Short mmCIF file of C-alpha atoms in Angstrom, two decimals:
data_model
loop_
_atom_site.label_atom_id
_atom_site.label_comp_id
_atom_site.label_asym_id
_atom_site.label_seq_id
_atom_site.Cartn_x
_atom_site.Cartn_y
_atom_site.Cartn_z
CA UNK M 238 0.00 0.00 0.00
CA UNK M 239 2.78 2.12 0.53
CA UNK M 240 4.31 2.00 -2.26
CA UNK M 241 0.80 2.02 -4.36
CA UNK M 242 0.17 5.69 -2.60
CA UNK M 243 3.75 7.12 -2.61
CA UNK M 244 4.09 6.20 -6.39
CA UNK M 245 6.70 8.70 -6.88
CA UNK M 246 10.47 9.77 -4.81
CA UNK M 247 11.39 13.10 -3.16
CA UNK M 248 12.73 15.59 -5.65
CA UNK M 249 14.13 18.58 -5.37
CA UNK M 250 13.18 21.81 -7.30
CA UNK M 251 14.40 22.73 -10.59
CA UNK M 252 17.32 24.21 -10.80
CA UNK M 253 18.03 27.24 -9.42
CA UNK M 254 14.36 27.62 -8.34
CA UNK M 255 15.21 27.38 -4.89
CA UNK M 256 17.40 30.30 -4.70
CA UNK M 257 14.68 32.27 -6.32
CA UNK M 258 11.84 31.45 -4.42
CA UNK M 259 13.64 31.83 -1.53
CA UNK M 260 14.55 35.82 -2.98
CA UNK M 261 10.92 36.26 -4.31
CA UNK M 262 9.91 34.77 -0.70
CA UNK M 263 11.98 37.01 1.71
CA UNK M 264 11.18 40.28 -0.81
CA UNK M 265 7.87 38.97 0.09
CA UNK M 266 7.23 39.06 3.56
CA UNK M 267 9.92 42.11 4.32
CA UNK M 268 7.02 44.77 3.12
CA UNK M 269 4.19 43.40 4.44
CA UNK M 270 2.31 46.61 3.97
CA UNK M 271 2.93 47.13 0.69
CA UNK M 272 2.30 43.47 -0.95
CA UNK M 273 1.05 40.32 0.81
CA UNK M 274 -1.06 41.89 3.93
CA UNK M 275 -2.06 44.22 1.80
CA UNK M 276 -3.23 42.04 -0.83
CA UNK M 277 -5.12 40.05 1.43
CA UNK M 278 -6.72 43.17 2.64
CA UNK M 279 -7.64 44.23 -1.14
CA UNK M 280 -9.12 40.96 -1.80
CA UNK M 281 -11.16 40.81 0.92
CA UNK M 282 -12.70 43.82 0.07
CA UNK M 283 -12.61 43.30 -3.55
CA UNK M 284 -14.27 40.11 -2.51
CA UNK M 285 -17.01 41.56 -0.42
CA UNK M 286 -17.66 44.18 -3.20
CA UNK M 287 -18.25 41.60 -5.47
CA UNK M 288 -20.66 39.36 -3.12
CA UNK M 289 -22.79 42.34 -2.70
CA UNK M 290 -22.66 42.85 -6.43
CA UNK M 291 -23.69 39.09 -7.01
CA UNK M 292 -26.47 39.43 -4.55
CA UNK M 293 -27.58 42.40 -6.51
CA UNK M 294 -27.22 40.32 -9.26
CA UNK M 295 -29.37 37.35 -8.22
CA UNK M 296 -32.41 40.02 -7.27
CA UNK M 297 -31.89 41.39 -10.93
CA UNK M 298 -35.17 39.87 -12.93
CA UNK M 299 -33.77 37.39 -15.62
CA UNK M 300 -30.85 37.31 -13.99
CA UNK M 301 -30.11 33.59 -11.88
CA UNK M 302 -27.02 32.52 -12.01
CA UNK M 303 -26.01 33.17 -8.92
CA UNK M 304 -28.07 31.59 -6.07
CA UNK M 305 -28.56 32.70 -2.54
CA UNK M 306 -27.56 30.20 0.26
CA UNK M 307 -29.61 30.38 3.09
CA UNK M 308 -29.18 29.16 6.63
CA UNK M 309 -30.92 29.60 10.56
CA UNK M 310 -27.75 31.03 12.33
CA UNK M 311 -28.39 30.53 15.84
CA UNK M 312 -26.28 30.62 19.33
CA UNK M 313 -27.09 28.16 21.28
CA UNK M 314 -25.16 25.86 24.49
CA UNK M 315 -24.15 22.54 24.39
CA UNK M 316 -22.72 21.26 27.66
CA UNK M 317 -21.84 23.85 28.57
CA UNK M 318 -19.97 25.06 24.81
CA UNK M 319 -21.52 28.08 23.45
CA UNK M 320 -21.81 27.24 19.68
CA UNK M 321 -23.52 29.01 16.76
CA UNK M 322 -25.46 26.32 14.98
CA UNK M 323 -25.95 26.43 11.27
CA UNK M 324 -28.85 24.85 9.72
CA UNK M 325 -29.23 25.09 5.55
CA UNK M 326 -32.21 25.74 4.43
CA UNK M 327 -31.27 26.71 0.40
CA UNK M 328 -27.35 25.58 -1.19
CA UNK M 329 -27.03 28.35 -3.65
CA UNK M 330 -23.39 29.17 -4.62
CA UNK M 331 -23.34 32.76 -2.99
CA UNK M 332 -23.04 32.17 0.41
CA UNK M 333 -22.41 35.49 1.33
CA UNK M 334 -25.75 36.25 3.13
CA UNK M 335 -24.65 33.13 5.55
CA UNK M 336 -21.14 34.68 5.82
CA UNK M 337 -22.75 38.10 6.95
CA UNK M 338 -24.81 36.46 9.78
CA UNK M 339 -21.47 34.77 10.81
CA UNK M 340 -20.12 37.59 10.96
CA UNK M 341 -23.01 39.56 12.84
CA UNK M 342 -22.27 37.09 15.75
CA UNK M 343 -18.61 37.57 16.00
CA UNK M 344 -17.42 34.52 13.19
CA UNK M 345 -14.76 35.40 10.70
CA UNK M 346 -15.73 32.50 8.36
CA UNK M 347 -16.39 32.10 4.43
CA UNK M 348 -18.09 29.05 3.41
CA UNK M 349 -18.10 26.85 0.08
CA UNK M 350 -20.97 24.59 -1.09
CA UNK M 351 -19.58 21.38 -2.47
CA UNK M 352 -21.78 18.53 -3.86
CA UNK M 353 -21.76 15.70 -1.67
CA UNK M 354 -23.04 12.50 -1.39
CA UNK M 355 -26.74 12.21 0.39
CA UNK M 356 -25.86 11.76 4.02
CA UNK M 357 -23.18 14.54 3.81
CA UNK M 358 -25.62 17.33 2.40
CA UNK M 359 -25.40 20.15 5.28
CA UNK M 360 -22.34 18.31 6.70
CA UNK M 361 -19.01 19.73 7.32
CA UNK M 362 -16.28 17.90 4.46
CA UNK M 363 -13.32 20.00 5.46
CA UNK M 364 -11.81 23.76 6.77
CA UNK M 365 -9.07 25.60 6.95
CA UNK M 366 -8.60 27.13 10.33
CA UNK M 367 -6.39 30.08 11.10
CA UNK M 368 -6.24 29.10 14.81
CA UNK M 369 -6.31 25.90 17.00
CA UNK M 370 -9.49 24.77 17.91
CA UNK M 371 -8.44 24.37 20.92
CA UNK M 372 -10.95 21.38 22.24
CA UNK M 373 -13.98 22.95 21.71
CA UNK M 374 -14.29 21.56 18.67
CA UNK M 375 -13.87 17.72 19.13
CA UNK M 376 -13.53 16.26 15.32
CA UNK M 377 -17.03 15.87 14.84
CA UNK M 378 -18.39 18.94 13.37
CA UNK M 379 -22.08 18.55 12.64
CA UNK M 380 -24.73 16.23 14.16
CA UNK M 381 -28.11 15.64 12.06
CA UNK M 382 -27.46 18.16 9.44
CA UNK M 383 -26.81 21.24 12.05
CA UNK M 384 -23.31 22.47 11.67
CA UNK M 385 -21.73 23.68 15.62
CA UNK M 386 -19.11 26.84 15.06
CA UNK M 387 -17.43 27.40 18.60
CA UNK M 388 -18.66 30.63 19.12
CA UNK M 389 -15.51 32.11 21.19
CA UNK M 390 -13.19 30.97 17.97
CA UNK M 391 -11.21 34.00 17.26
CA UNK M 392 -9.65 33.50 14.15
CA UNK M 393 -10.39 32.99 10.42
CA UNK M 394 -12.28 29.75 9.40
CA UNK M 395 -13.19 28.44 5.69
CA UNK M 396 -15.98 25.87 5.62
CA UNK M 397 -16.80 23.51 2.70
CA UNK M 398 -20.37 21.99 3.21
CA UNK M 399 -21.97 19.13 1.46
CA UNK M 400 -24.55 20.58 -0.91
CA UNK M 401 -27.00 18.60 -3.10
CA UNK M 402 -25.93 17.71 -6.54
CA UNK M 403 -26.74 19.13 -9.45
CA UNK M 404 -27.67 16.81 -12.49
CA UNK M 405 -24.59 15.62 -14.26
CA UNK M 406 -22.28 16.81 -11.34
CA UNK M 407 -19.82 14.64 -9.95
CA UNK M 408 -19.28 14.45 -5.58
CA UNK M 409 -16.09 16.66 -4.36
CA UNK M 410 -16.81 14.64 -1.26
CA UNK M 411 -18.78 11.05 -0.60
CA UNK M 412 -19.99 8.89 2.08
CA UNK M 413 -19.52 4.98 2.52
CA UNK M 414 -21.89 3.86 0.09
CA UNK M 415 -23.05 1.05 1.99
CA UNK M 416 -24.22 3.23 5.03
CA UNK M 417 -27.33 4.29 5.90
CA UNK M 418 -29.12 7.15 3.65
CA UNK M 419 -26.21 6.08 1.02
CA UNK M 420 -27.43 4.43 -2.26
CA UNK M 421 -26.12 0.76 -1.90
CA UNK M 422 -27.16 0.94 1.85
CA UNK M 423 -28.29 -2.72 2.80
CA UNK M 424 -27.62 -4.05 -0.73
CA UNK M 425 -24.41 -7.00 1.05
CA UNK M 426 -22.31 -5.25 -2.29
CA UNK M 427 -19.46 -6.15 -0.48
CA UNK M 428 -17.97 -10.29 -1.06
CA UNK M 429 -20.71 -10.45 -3.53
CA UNK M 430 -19.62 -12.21 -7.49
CA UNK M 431 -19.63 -9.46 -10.00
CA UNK M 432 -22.23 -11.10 -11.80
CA UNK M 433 -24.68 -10.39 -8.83
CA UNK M 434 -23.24 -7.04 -7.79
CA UNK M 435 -23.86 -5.92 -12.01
CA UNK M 436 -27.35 -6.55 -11.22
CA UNK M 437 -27.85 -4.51 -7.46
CA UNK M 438 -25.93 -1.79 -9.54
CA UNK M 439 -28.15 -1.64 -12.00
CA UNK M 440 -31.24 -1.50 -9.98
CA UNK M 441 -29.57 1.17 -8.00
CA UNK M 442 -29.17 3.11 -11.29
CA UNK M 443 -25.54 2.85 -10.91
CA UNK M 444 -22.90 2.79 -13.43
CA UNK M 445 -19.74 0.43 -12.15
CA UNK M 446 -16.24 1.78 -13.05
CA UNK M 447 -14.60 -1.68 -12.39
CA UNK M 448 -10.75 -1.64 -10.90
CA UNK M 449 -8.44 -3.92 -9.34
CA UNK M 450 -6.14 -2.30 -7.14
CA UNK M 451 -5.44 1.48 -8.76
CA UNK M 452 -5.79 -0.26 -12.28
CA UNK M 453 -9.19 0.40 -13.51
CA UNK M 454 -9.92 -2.58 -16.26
CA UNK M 455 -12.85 -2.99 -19.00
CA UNK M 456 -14.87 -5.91 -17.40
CA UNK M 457 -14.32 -7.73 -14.05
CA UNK M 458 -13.60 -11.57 -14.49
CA UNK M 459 -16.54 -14.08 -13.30
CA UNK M 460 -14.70 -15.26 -10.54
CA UNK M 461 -13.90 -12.51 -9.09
CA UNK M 462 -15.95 -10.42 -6.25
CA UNK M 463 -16.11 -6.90 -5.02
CA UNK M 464 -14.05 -6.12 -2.67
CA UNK M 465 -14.26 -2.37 -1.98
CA UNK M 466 -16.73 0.66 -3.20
CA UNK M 467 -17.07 4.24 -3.71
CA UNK M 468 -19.30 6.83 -4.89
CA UNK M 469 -18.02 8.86 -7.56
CA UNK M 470 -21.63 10.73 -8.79
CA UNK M 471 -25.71 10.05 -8.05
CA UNK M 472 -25.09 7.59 -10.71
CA UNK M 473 -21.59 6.13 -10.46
CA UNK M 474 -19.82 4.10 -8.69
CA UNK M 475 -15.92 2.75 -8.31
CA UNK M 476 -16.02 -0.75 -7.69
CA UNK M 477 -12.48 -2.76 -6.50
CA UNK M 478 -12.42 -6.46 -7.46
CA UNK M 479 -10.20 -9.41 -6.00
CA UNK M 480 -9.84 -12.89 -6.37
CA UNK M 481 -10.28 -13.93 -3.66
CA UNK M 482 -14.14 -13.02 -1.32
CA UNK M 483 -13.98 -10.41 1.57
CA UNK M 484 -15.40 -11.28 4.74
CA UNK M 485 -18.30 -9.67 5.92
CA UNK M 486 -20.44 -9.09 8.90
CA UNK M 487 -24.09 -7.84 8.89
CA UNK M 488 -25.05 -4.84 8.85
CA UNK M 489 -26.90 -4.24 12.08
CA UNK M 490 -29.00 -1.26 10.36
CA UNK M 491 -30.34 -3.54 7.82
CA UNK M 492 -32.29 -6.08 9.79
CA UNK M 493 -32.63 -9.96 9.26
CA UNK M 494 -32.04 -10.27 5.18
CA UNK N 74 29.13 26.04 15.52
CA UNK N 75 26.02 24.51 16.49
CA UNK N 76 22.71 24.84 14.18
CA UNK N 77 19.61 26.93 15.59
CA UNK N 78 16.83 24.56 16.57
CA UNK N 79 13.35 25.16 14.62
CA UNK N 80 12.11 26.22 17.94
CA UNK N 81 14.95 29.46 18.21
CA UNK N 82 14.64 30.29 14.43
CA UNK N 83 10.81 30.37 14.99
CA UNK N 84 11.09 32.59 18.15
CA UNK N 85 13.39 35.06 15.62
CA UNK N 86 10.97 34.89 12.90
CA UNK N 87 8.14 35.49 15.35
CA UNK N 88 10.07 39.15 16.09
CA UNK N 89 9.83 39.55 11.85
CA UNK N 90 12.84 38.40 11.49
CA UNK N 91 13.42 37.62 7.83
CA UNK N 92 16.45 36.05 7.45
CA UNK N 93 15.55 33.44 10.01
CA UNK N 94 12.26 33.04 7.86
CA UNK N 95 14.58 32.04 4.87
CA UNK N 96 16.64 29.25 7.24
CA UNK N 97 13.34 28.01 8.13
CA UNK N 98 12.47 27.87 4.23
CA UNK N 99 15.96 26.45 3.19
CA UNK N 100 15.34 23.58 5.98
CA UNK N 101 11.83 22.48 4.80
CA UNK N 102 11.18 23.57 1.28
CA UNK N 103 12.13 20.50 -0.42
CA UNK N 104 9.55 18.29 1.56
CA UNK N 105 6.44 20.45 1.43
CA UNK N 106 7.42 21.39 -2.37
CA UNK N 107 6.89 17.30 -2.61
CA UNK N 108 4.16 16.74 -0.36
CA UNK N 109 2.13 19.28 -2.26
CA UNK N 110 2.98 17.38 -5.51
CA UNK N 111 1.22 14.62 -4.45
CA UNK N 112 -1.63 16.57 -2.85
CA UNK N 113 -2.02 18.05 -5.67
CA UNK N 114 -0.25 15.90 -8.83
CA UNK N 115 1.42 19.00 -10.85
CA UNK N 116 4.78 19.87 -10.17
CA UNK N 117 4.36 23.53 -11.36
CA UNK N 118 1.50 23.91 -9.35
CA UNK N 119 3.22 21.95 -6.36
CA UNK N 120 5.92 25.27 -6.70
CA UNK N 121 3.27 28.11 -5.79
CA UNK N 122 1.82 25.72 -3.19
CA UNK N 123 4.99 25.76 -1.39
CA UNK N 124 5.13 29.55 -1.60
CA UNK N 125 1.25 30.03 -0.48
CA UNK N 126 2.24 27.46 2.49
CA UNK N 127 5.35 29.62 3.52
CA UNK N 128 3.08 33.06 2.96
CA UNK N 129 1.00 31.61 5.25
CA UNK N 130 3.60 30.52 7.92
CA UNK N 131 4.75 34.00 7.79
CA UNK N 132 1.14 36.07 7.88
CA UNK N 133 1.13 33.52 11.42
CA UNK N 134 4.52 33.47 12.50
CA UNK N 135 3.17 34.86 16.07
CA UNK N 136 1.65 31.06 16.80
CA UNK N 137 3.66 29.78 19.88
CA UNK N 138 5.88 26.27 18.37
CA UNK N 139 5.09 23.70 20.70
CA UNK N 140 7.18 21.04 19.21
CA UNK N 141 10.99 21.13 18.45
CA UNK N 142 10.34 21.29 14.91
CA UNK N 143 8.49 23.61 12.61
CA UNK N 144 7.36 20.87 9.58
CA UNK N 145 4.31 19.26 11.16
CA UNK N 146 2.53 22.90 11.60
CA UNK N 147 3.74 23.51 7.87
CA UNK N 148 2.30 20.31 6.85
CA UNK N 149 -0.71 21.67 8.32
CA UNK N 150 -0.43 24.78 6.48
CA UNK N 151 0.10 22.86 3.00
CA UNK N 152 -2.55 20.51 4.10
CA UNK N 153 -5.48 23.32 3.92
CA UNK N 154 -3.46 24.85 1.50
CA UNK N 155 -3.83 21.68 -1.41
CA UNK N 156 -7.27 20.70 0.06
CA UNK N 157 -9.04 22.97 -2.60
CA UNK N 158 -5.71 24.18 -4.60
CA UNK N 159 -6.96 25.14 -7.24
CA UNK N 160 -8.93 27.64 -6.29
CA UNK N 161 -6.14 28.56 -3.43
CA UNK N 162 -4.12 29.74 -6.82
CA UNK N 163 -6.89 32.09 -7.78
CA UNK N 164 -6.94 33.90 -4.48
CA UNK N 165 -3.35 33.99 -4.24
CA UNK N 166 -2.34 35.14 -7.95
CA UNK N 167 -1.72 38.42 -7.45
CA UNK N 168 1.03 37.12 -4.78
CA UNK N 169 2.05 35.14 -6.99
CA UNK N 170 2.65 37.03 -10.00
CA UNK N 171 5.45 38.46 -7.86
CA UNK N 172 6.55 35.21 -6.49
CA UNK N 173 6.97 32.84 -9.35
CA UNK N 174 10.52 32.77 -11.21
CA UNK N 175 10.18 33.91 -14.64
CA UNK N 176 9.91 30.64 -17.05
CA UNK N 177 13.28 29.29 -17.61
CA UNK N 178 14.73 26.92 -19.67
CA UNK N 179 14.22 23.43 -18.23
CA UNK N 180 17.74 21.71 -17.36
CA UNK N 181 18.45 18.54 -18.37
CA UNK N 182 18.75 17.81 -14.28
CA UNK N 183 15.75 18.57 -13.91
CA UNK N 184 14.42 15.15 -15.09
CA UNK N 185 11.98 16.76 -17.33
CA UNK N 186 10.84 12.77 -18.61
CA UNK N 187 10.51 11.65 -15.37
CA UNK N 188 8.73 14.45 -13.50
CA UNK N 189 6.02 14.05 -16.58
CA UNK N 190 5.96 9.86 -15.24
CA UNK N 191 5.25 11.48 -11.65
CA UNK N 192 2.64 13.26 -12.42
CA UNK N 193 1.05 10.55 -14.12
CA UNK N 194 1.81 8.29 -11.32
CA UNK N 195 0.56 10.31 -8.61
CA UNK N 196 -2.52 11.22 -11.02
CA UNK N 197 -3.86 7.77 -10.60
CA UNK N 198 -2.69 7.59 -6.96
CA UNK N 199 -4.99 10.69 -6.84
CA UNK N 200 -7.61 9.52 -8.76
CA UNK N 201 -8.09 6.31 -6.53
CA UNK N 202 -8.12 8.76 -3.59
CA UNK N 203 -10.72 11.43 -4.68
CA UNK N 204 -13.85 9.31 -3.47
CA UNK N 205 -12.61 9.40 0.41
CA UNK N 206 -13.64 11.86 2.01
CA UNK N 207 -11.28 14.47 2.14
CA UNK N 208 -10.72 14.34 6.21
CA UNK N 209 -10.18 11.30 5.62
CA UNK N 210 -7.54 11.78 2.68
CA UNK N 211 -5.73 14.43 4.83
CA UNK N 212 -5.08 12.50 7.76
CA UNK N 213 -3.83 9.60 5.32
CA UNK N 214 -1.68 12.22 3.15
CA UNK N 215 -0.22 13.54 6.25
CA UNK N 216 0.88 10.22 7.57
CA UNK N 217 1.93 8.51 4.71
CA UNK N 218 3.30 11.23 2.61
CA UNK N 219 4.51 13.38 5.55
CA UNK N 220 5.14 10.48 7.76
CA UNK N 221 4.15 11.73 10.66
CA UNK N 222 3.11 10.46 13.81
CA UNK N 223 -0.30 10.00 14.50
CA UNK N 224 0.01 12.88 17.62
CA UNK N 225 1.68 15.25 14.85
CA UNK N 226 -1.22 15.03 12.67
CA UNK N 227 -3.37 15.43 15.28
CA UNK N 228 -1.33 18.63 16.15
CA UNK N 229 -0.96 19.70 12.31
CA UNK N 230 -4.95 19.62 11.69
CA UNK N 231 -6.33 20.32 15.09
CA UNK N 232 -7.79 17.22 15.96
CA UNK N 233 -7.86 14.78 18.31
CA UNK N 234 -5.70 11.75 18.69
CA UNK N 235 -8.77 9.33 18.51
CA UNK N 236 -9.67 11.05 15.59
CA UNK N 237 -6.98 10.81 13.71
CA UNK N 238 -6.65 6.78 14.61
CA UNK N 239 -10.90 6.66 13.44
CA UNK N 240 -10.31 8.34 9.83
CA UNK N 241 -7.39 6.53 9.32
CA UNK N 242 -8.99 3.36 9.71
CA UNK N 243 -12.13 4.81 7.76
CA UNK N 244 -9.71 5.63 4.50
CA UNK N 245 -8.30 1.90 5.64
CA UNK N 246 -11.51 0.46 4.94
CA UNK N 247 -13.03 2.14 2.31
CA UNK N 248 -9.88 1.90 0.04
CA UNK N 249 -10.46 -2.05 1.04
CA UNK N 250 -6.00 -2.50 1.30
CA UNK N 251 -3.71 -2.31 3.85
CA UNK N 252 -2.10 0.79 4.64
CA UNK N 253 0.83 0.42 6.55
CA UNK N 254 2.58 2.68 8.68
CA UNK N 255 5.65 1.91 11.00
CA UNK N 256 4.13 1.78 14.69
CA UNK N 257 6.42 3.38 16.49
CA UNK N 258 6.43 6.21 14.65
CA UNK N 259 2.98 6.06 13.98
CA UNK N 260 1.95 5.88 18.08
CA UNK N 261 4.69 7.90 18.82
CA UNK N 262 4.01 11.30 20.38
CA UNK N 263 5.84 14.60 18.51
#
């Protein structure tokens, strides 16, 4: 496995590139006013001009391209953590409206919509923090949909939140397949002969990209069985093959098959 | 003469000390230039990565360093730096239009033939890996890529221990192989 994910050796940089980044770099940071700070500074209100402008936008009549997100932003306790909970109600693209509520209650935080995978729509898929979290956020992020912000976090935060997918759009981010809410939930995919697993796969509306290992290949053999799934898109899956069949335990949240 | 630790470099960047800042970068550009190659599968790209991660370090150079060395933090830099890179580049062009060397001839050191088989290779590395979920996929770059411990990457991304351990064995399962990492390192504590 290691050597199947680390595919490649350390290199260094091209030539001389080192050197020069390093001059670029130090130029850089010694006038912070005048370039990088700055520039942050200038995007972010560059940025904000242009959110406004989109919202405009999206009120113009004939004019949709942009939509609103919409959320309830509300404080609220949680043994004893004061969070602000996030609940989406609309996953438009301009999520600038949520953003302003964030920041209404003290959150420095931008947020992207990224289509997601059923039981990840309204979940947290990944941030950037400026800051440590510093334990009041415990790894978990969102329970039932609602997403928990610490509300005493000080720094700058960028949210990506599962979205719904739009037709023809692919997931940036995907659950199990096989659990609950997930489209081969219950369907024992898992050990099953390819023959078999075609057929759940194309009841589920699935289309198979068959692989064995990283190699993806045309058709799986007959004797082989799946070994491994993922969702790729509403309608596609990635489906690992091996020779020889997984064990499996039942699913508790399926019931007696 | 003995070498400054990470720790005292840090503490001289921390009073804007620039030429400390380029030590720092001289120690650990080469392996966040390469982790961000295979976060992100373009060498060229992997180039400005490395800059935006050491932009960043420096816009938060007054964090205290708890550990003797700097690299986990800047792994966790480059981490939320690659997660979305692409559009990480957009909001950091203007920076680095002034960053980037002007195009150059390519060297024949460079390997120009075999960087192209890299990218290739870590383009299906990446492909295999885009349908994890990408907590998952950082806590599994960071400690097989960056090979760090599992305390480090709970350090470099904030999280707990336990987590860490619980998406690790979620990317285990879900790529349906065996992902090995050395257990020493991998319960040993930064």
């Amino acid at each position: 496995m290691m050597k199947t994910l680390t595919p490649t050796a350390d290199r260094d940089l091209p030539t001389g590139r080192h050197h020069r980044r390093r001059q670029h770099l130090l130029a850089e940071v010694a006038t912070p006013t005048a370039s990088w700070q700055a520039s942050r500074r200038l995007a972010l209100g560059a940025g904000l001009a242009f959110a406004v402008l989109l919202v405009l936008m999206v009120g113009l009549p004939g004019d949709r391209s942009v939509a609103p997100a919409a959320a309830d932003v509300d404080p609220i306790d949680v043994d004893g953590i004061s969070y602000i909970a996030v609940t989406f109600t609309a996953y438009g693209e301009d999520t600038s409206a949520v953003e302003a509520d964030l920041i209404a209650l003290g959150l420095d935080i931008t947020i992207d919509l990224v289509p997601a995978s059923p039981t990840l729509v309204g979940e947290l898929v990944s941030f950037d923090a400026s800051q440590p979290l510093d334990g009041a956020w415990d790894g978990d992020y969102t329970k039932d949909g609602v997403l928990y912000l610490p509300a005493s976090y000080g720094g700058t935060m960028h949210l990506r939140v599962g979205r719904p997918t739009e037709p023809g759009e692919a997931y940036v981010s995907a659950a199990d397949p096989l659990a609950p809410g997930e489209a081969l939930h219950c369907t024992d995919l898992i050990g099953m002969p390819v023959a078999e697993a075609t057929l759940v796969l194309t009841e589920a509306g699935l289309e198979p990209e068959w692989r064995i290992d990283d190699k993806v290949i045309e058709a799986p053999d007959a004797d082989t069985f799946v070994e491994a799934v993922a969702s790729t898109s509403p309608t596609s899956v990635i489906v690992w093959t091996a020779t020889r069949r997984a064990l499996t335990l039942p699913d508790p949240t399926c019931g007696p098959s | 003469m003995t070498e400054p630790t990470d720790r005292q470099l840090w503490a001289q960047v921390a009073a804007d000390d620039s030429e400390a800042f380029g030590v720092v970068f001289d120690r650990h550009a080469r392996p966040i230039y390469n982790f961000c190659f295979r976060r992100c599968g373009s060498w060229t790209d992997a180039e400005d990565l490395m800059s935006i991660v050491f932009l960043e370090a420096w816009r938060r150079r007054d964090v205290g360093l708890e550990a003797d060395t700097v690299l986990p933090w800047l792994y966790g830099i480059a981490t939320n730096v690659t997660r979305n890179y692409q559009r990480t580049l957009r909001r950091h062009r203007r920076a680095l239009n002034r960053l980037s060397p002007d195009v150059v001839q390519a060297d024949p050191a460079d390997h120009v033939a075999e960087r192209l088989d890299d990218e290739a290779a870590v383009g299906r590395v990446l492909t295999a890996l885009s349908n994890i979920p990408s907590l998952e996929r950082d806590v599994l770059a960071l400690v097989v890529w960056a090979d760090l411990t599992y305390q480090q990457t709970a350090d470099a991304l904030g999280i707990p221990i336990g987590t860490v351990r619980s998406r690790l064995n979620r990317a285990r399962s879900r790529l349906g192989l065996e992902i090995q990492t050395n257990p020493t390192r991998a319960e040993g504590t930064a």
